[in-house]
mmCIF file of C-alpha atoms (C1' of nucleotides) in Angstrom:
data_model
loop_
_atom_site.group_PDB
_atom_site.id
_atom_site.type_symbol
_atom_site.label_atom_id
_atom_site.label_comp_id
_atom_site.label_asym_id
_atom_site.label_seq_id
_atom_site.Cartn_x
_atom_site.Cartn_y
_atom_site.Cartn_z
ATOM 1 C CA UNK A 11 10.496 27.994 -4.503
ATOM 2 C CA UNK A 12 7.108 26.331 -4.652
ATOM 3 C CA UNK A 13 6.547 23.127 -6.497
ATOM 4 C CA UNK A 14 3.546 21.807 -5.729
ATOM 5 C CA UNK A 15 1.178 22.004 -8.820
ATOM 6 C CA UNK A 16 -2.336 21.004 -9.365
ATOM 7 C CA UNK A 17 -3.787 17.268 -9.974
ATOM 8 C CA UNK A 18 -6.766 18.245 -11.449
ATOM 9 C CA UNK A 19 -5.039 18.777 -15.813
ATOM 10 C CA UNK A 20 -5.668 16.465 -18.540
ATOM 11 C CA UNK A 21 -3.167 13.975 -19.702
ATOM 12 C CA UNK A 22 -2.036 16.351 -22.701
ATOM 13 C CA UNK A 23 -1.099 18.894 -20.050
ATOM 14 C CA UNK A 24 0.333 16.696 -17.857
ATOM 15 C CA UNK A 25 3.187 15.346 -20.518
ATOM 16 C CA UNK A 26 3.923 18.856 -20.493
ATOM 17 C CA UNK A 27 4.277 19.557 -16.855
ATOM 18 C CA UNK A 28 6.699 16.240 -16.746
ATOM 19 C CA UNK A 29 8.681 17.789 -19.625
ATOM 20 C CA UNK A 30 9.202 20.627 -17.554
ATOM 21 C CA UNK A 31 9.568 19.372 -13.859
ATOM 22 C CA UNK A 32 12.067 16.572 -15.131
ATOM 23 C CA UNK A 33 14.974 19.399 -15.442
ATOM 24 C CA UNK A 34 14.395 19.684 -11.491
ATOM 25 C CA UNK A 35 15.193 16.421 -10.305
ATOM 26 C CA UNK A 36 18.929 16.094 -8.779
ATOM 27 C CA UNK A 37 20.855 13.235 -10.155
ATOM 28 C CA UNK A 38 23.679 13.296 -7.960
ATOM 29 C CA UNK A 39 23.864 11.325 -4.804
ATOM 30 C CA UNK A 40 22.043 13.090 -1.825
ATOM 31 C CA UNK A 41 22.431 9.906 0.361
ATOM 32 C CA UNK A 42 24.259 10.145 3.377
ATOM 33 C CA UNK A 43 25.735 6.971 3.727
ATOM 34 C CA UNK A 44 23.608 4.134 3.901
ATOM 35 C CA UNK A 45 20.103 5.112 4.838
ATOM 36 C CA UNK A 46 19.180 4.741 8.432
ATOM 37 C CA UNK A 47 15.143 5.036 7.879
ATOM 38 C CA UNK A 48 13.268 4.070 4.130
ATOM 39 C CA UNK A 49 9.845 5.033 3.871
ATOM 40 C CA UNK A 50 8.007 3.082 1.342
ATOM 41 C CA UNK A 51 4.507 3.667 -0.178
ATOM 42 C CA UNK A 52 1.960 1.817 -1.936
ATOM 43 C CA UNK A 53 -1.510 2.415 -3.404
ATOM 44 C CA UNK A 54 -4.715 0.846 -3.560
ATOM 45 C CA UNK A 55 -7.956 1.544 -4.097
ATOM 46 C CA UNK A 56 -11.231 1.175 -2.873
ATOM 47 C CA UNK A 57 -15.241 2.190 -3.136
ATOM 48 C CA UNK A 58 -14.843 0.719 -6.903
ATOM 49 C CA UNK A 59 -11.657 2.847 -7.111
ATOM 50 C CA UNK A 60 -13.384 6.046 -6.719
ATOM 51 C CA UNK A 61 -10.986 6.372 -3.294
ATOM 52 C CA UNK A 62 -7.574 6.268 -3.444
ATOM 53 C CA UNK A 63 -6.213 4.622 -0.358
ATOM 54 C CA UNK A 64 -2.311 5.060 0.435
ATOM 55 C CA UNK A 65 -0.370 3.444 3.178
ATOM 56 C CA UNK A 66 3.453 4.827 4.249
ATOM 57 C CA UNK A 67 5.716 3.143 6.474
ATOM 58 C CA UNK A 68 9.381 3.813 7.526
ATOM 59 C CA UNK A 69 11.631 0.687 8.293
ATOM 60 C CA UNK A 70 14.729 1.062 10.655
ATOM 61 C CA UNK A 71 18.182 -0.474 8.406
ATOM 62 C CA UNK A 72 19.044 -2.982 8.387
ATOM 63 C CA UNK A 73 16.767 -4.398 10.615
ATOM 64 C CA UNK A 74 13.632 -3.359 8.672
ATOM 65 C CA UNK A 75 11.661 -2.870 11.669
ATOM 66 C CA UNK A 76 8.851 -1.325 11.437
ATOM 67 C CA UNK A 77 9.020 2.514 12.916
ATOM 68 C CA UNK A 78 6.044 4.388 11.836
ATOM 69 C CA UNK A 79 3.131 3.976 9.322
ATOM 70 C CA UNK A 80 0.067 6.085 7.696
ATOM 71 C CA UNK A 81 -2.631 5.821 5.821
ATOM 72 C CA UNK A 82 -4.516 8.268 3.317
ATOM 73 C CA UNK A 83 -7.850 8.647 1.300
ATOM 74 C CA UNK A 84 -8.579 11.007 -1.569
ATOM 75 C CA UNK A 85 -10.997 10.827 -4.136
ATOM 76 C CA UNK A 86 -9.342 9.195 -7.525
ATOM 77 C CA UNK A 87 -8.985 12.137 -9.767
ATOM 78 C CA UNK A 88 -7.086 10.891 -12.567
ATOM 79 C CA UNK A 89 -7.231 7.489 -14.599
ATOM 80 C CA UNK A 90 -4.859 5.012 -15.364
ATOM 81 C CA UNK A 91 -2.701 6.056 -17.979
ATOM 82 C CA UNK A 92 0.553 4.407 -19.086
ATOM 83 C CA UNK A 93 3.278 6.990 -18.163
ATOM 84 C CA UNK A 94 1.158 8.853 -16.251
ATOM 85 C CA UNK A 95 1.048 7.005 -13.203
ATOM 86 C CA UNK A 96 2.020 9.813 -10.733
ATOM 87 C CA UNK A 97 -0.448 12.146 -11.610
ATOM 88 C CA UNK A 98 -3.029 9.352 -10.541
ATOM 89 C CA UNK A 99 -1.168 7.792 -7.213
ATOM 90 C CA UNK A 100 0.606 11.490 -6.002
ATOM 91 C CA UNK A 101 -2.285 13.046 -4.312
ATOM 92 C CA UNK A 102 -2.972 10.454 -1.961
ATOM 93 C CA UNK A 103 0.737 9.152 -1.528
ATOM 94 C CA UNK A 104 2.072 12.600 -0.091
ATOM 95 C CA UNK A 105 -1.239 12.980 1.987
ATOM 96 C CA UNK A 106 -0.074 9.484 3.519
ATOM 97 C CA UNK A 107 3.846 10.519 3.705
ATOM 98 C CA UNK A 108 3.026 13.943 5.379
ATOM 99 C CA UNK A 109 1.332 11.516 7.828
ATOM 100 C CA UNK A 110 4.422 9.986 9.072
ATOM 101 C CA UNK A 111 5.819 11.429 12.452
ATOM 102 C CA UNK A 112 9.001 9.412 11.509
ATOM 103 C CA UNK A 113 11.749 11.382 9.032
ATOM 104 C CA UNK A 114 13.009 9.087 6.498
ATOM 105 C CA UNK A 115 16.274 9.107 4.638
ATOM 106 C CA UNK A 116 15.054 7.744 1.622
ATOM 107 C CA UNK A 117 11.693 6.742 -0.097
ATOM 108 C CA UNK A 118 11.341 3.709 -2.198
ATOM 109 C CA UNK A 119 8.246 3.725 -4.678
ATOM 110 C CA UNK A 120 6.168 0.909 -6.372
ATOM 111 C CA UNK A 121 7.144 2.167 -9.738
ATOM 112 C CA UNK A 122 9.650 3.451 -12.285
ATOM 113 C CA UNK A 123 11.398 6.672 -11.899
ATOM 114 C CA UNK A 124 14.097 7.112 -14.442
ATOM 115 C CA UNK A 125 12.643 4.340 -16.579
ATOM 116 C CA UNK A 126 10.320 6.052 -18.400
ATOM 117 C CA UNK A 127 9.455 7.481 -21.484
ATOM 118 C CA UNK A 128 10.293 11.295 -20.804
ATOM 119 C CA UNK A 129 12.669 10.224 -17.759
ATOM 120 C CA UNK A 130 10.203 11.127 -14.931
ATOM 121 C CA UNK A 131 8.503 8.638 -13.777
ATOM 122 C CA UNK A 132 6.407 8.010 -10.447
ATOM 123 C CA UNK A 133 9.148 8.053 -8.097
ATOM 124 C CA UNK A 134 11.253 10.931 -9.401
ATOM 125 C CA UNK A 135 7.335 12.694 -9.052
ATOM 126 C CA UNK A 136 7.426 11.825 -5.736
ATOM 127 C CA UNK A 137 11.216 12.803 -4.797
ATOM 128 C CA UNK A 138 10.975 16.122 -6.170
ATOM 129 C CA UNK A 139 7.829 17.384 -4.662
ATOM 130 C CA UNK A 140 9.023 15.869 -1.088
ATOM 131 C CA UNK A 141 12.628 16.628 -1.452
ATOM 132 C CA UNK A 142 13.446 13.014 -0.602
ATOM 133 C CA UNK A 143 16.073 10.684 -1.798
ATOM 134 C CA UNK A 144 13.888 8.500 -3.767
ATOM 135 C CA UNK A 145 14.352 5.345 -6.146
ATOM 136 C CA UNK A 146 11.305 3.293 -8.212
ATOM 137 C CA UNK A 147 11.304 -0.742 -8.286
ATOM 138 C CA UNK A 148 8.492 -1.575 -10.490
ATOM 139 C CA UNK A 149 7.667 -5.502 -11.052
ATOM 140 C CA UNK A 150 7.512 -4.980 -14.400
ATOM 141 C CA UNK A 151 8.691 -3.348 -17.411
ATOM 142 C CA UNK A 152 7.127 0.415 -18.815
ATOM 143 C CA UNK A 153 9.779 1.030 -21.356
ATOM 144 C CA UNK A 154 13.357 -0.381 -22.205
ATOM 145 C CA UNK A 155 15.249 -3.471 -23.453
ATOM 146 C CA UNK A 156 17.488 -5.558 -21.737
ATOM 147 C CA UNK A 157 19.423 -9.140 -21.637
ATOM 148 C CA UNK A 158 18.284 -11.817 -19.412
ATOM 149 C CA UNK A 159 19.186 -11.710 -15.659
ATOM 150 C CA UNK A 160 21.626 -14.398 -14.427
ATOM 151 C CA UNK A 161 19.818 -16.453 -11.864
ATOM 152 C CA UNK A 162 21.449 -15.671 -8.744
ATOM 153 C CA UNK A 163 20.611 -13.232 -6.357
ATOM 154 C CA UNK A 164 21.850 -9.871 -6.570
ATOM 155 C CA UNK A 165 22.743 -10.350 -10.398
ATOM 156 C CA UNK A 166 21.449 -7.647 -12.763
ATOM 157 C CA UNK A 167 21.473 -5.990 -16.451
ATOM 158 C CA UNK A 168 21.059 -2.552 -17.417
ATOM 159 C CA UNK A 169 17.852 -1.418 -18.643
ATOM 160 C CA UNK A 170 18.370 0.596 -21.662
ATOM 161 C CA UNK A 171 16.578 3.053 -24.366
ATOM 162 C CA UNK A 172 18.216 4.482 -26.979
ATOM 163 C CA UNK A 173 21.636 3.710 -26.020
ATOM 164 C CA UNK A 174 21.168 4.981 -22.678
ATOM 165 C CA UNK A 175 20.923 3.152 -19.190
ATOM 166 C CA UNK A 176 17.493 3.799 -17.889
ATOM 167 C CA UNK A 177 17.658 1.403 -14.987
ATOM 168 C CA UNK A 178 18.532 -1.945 -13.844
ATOM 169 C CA UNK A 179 16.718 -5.859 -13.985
ATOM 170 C CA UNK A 180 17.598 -6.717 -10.578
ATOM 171 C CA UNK A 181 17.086 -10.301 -9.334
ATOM 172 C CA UNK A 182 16.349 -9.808 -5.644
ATOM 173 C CA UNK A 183 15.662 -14.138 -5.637
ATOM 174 C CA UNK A 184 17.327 -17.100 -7.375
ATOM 175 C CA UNK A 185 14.644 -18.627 -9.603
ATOM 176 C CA UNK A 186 12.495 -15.285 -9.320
ATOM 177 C CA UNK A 187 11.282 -12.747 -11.707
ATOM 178 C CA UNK A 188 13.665 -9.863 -11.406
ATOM 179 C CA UNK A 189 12.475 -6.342 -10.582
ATOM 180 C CA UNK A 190 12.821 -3.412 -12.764
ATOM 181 C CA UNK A 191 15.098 -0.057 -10.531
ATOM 182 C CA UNK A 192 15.211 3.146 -11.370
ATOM 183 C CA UNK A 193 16.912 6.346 -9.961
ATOM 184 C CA UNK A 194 13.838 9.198 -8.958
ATOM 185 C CA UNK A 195 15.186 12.190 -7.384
ATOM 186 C CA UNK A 196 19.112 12.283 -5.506
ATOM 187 C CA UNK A 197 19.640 8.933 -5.992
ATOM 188 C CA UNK A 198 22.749 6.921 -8.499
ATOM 189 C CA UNK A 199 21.792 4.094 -9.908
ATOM 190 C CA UNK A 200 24.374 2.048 -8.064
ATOM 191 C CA UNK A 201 23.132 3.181 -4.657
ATOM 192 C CA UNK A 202 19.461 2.105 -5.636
ATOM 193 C CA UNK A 203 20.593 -1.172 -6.906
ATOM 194 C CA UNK A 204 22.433 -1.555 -3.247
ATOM 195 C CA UNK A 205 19.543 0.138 -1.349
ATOM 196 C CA UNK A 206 16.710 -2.908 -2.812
ATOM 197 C CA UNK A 207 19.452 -5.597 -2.008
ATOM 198 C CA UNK A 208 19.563 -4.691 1.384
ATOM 199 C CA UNK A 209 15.477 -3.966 1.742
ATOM 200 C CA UNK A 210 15.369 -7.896 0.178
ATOM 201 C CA UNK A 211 16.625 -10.359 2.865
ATOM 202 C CA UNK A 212 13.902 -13.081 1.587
ATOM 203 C CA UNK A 213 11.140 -11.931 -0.924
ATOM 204 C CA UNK A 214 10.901 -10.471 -4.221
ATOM 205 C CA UNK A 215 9.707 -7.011 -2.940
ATOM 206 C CA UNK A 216 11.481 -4.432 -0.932
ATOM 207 C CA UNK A 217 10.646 -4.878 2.532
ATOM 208 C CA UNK A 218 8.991 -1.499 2.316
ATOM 209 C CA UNK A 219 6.209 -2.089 -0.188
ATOM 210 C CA UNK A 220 5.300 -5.685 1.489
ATOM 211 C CA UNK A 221 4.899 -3.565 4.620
ATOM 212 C CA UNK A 222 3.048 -0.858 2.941
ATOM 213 C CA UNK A 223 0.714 -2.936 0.971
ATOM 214 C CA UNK A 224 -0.041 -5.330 4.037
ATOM 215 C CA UNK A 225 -0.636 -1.822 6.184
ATOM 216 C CA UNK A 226 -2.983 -1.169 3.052
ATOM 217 C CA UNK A 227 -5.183 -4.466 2.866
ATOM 218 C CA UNK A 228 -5.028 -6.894 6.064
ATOM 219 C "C1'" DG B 17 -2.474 1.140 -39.085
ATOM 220 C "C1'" DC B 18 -0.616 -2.403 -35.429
ATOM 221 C "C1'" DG B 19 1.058 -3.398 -30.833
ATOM 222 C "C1'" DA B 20 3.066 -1.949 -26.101
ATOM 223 C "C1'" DC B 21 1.735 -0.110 -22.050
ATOM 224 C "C1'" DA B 22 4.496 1.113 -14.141
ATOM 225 C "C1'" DG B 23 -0.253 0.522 -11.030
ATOM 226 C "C1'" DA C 21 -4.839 -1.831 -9.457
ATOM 227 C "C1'" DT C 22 -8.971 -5.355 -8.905
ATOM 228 C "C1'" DC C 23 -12.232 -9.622 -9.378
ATOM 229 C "C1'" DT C 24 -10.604 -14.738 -6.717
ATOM 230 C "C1'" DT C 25 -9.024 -21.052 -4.694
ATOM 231 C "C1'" DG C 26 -6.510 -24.154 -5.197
ATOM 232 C "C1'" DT C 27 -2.320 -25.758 -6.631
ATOM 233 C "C1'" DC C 28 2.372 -26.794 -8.568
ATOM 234 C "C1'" DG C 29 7.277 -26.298 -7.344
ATOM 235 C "C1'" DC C 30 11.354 -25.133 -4.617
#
DNA sequence: GCGACAG
DNA sequence: ATCTTGTCGC
C-alpha cells in the first residue's frame, strides 16, 4: 500500500485529502519501550522563502547526543495556511529524514498533530507517510481550550475541543511558557507527554528541535 | 460579519 | 517562518 500523494493540490483539496488520510493514522502505542534514537525536524526557509530548507537529526536517549543529521532544499510549493501546515513543510522534511543514515525510534515535530481542527495535523502527516512513531510539540496554540498550567516543571492540562482531549499544555520550565503536545501517528498521549520531559533536561524545546534548528541556521 | 489562526 | 539589539529578570 502506497501513501505517498502529491504536494502540488490547492488548499480545498487538501482538507479533503486530510479528511481521508486521518482514518490511517494508528493510535495505539507502537513504542517499544522508551525510545533509544528521536529524530527531530525543523523548517526554515530561505531565498525570500522560495526554498524550503529542512534539517533532521537523531539524538541517542537519554543522553541526547547527537548521532546523525541532514539537511534538505525544495522549492516552497505551498503557502502558509492555518491547518495546513504539512502540506507546506512535508516535501522538504521527508527529503531531509530519508537523509538520515541513522534509524530512529521516534520522530518529534515542531507542530501539532492531534491538535487540530480535523485531527491531523503536521506530525500525524509526517508519521503516517514515514511509518514512524511520531508526536507534535508546537509553542503555541492552533485550536483548543485549556486551564492554566501549574508552574512547576513537568505539570500539565489537557487540551480540549468539544469535550474531547486533543493534547496536553506541558510546562517543560518553571516560570516558562508551556508547550502545546499532541499524539501524530503510534503514539498515546501519555507516552508523548513522557517522551518531551525526557528530551527537556534544561530549555523550553525538545532537545531535538534546538538541535535541528541550530543544524538549520548557525 | 467579526475574530482566530501550528510555522 | 522572517526582518533584528539590547535588555530585563531569574
Amino acid at each position: 500500500m502506497t501513501l505517498s500523494h502529491t504536494w502540488d493540490l490547492s488548499p480545498a483539496k487538501a482538507r479533503i485529502l486530510q479528511e481521508e488520510l486521518r482514518g490511517q493514522v494508528v493510535h495505539d502505542d507502537l513504542t517499544t519501550g522508551p525510545p533509544a534514537r528521536v529524530a527531530g525536524i525543523d523548517i526554515g526557509f530561505e531565498r525570500n522563502g522560495s526554498v524550503t530548507r529542512a534539517a533532521a537529526v537523531v539524538l541517542g536517549c537519554p543522553g541526547l547526543d547527537v548521532l546523525d543529521t541532514a539537511i534538505a532544499r525544495r522549492p516552497t510549493r505551498f503557502p502558509y495556511v492555518p491547518g495546513l501546515l504539512s502540506f507546506r513543510e512535508c516535501p522538504a522534511a521527508l527529503a531531509a529524514l530519508e537523509g538520515l543514515t541513522a534509524s530512529a525510534d521516534a520522530l518529534v515535530c515542531d507542530g501539532q498533530g492531534y491538535a487540530h481542527p480535523r485531527r491531523f495535523g503536521l506530525a500525524c502527516h509526517l508519521g503516517l507517510l514515514t511509518s514512524l512513531p511520531s508526536i507534535g510539540v508546537a509553542k503555541s496554540r492552533l485550536i483548543g481550550v485549556h486551564e492554566p498550567v501549574p508552574d512547576k516543571k513537568g505539570a500539565w492540562v489537557p487540551l480540549r475541543d468539544g469535550g474531547e482531549t486533543i493534547g496536553a499544555v506541558l510546562r517543560t520550565r518553571k516560570r516558562v511558557k508551556p508547550v502545546f503536545v499532541s499524539v501524530g501517528y503510534g503514539f498515546t498521549l501519555a507516552r508523548a507527554v513522557e517522551l518531551v520531559l525526557a528530551l527537556t533536561p534544561r530549555y523550553r524545546l525538545p532537545e531535538t528541535t534546538r538541535q535541528a534548528h541550530r543544524l538549520a541556521s548557525g
